[in-house]
C-alpha cells in the first residue's frame, strides 16, 4: 500500500494522456460507462492497484491552451482560475491488449462537471487526463476482507472483487439510492455482497449501520472504505478505535464531501484527514 509521500509523488509525476471516446453505455439510471481508446493511450499502464484513478482535465471556457499540452507549464504560466478543472475517477478496467480504459460516472442530471459530460459525450470526442495514481490492492495474506463504500467507490470495489482469489473471505457493503442502481459483479465464491439502499436517508447512514451489524470474522482483516467523507469518518472510528484494527490494514479516505465540489474538497482534504486521525487515534495501552 502506498504511503502519503508516495501518493504525493504520484500526483506530482502523473503524465498527461489523451483518450478518445470509443463507447458509451448506460449501466443504470444514474451510472454511465465511458470507454476511452486511441493512440493517446500508448504508454498508459494500470493494474498494480485496484483503486487506480485518473484525473480528467476539463478546459475553462474561453481559455486556449498551447500545444503540445503541458500541465506543468500551464500551472506555471496561467492564473489559477484558468487552470483546467480536474475531476477524479477510478479506473474500472484497463485492457492493455485492446488499449481501452473504462471509467464509470455517477450522473445526476445537469449537476456537476464530469457527470453531464459523460451523459452527453459521443464516440470520437477526446479528453485529456492525468494518471494513473493508486494506493490499494487487496492483501492476499489477509484472513478476510472488508469493502465498504457508496456508488463513488463501486468501481474500486468491483475491481477488487475481481482481483480476489476464489477462496477469499470477503464482506462487501455497497450503498446506492435504490435497487435500480445495483450492478452485476464478478466476485469470488467466498464473497458476501450486501447492497444497501439509501432511499431518502443521508448518504452513508444505512451503510454505517450495516457494517456495524456485521459479525467480524476472526483473524487479520484488510479493509477498503471510501466514499462520502462524513460516513467514512464514522466507519474509521468503528474500525480503528472500536475494533482496534491497525492503520496499515486500512485503506480509508473520503472520495468526496457533501456540500463541496472536488476543487474545494481537495483543497481541504488533507487538513480534514489529519484532524480526523488525531481525534480517532486509539489510546495507548
PDB file of N, CA, C and O in Angstrom, residues 12 55 57 66 227 241:
ATOM      1  N   UNK A  12       2.510  14.520  -8.311  1.00  0.00           N
ATOM      2  CA  UNK A  12       3.421  15.435  -8.983  1.00  0.00           C
ATOM      3  C   UNK A  12       3.886  14.894 -10.326  1.00  0.00           C
ATOM      4  O   UNK A  12       4.137  15.663 -11.262  1.00  0.00           O
ATOM      5  N   UNK A  55      -7.235  11.659 -13.355  1.00  0.00           N
ATOM      6  CA  UNK A  55      -7.811  12.983 -13.138  1.00  0.00           C
ATOM      7  C   UNK A  55      -8.130  13.588 -14.503  1.00  0.00           C
ATOM      8  O   UNK A  55      -7.225  13.980 -15.253  1.00  0.00           O
ATOM      9  N   UNK A  57      -9.264  16.239 -17.213  1.00  0.00           N
ATOM     10  CA  UNK A  57      -8.986  17.664 -17.337  1.00  0.00           C
ATOM     11  C   UNK A  57     -10.051  18.325 -18.211  1.00  0.00           C
ATOM     12  O   UNK A  57     -10.205  17.983 -19.380  1.00  0.00           O
ATOM     13  N   UNK A  66      -1.764  26.088 -24.952  1.00  0.00           N
ATOM     14  CA  UNK A  66      -0.799  25.818 -26.017  1.00  0.00           C
ATOM     15  C   UNK A  66      -0.611  24.325 -26.239  1.00  0.00           C
ATOM     16  O   UNK A  66      -0.781  23.517 -25.334  1.00  0.00           O
ATOM     17  N   UNK A 227     -15.684   6.828   0.100  1.00  0.00           N
ATOM     18  CA  UNK A 227     -16.952   7.433  -0.294  1.00  0.00           C
ATOM     19  C   UNK A 227     -17.083   8.809   0.335  1.00  0.00           C
ATOM     20  O   UNK A 227     -16.087   9.527   0.505  1.00  0.00           O
ATOM     21  N   UNK A 241     -10.852   2.575  16.166  1.00  0.00           N
ATOM     22  CA  UNK A 241     -10.980   2.774  17.614  1.00  0.00           C
ATOM     23  C   UNK A 241     -11.733   1.616  18.267  1.00  0.00           C
ATOM     24  O   UNK A 241     -11.224   0.951  19.172  1.00  0.00           O
TER      25      UNK A 241
END
